[in-house]
CSV table of C-alpha atoms in Angstrom, one decimal:
chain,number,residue,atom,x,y,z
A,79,UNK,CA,0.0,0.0,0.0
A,80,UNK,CA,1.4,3.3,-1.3
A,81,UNK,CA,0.2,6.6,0.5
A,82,UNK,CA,0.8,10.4,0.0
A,83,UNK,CA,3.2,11.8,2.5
A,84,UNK,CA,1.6,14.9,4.5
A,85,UNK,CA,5.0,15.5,6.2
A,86,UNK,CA,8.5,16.5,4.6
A,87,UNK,CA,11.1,14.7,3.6
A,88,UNK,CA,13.7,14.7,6.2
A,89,UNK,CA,11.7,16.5,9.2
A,90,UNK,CA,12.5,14.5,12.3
A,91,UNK,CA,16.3,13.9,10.9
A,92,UNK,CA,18.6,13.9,14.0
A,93,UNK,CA,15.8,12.8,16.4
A,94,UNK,CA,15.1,9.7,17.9
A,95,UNK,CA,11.6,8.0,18.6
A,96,UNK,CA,10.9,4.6,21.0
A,97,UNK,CA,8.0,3.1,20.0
A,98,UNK,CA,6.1,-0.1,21.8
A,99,UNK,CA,4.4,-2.8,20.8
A,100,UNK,CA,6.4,-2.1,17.3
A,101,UNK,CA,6.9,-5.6,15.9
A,102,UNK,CA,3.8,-5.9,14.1
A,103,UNK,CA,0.4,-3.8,13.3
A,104,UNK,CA,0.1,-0.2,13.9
A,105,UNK,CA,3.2,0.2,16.2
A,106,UNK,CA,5.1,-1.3,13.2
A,107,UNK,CA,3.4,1.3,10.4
A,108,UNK,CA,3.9,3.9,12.6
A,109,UNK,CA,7.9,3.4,13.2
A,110,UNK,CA,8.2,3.0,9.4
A,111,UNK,CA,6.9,6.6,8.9
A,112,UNK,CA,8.7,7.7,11.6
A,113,UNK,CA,11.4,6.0,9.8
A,114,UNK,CA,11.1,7.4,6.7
A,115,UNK,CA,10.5,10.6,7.8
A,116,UNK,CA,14.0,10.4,9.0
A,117,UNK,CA,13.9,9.9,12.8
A,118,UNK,CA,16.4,7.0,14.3
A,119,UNK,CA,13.5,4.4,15.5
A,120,UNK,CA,14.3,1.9,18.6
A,121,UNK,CA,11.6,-0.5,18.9
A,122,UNK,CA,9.7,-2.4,21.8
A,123,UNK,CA,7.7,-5.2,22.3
A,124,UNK,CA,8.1,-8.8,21.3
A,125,UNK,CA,10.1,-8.2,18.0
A,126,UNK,CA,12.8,-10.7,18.6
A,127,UNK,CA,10.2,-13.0,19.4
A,128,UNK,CA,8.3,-12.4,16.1
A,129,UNK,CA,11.5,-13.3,14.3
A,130,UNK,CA,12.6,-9.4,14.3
A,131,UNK,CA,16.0,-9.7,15.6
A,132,UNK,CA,17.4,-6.3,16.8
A,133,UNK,CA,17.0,-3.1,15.0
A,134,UNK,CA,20.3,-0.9,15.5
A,135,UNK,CA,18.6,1.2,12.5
A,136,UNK,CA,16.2,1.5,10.3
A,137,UNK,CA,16.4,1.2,6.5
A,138,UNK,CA,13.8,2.9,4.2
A,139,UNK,CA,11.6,1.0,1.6
């Protein structure tokens, strides 16, 4: 699913955002657009569980 970004390019670069319950659902979607819009994402929750693994970054799709 492709959406229109309402936020620009780049605006949380340099900031960091924790977010829980992030392996799956709407935790997930919500660190990828906090991903993409450049903000360093540590995630919570049961990733490794899930098969996750540890995230020491994020990589945009």
């Amino acid at each position: 699913m492709t959406h229109e970004r309402i936020f620009a390019p780049g605006l949380l670069a340099g900031r960091t955002a924790s977010v829980t319950a992030g392996g799956t659902g709407i935790g997930l979607a919500i660190a990828e657009e906090l991903g993409g819009l450049g903000a360093r994402v540590i995630l919570g929750g049961q990733i490794k569980r899930r098969g996750l693994g540890l995230y020491t970054g994020w990589v945009d799709q």
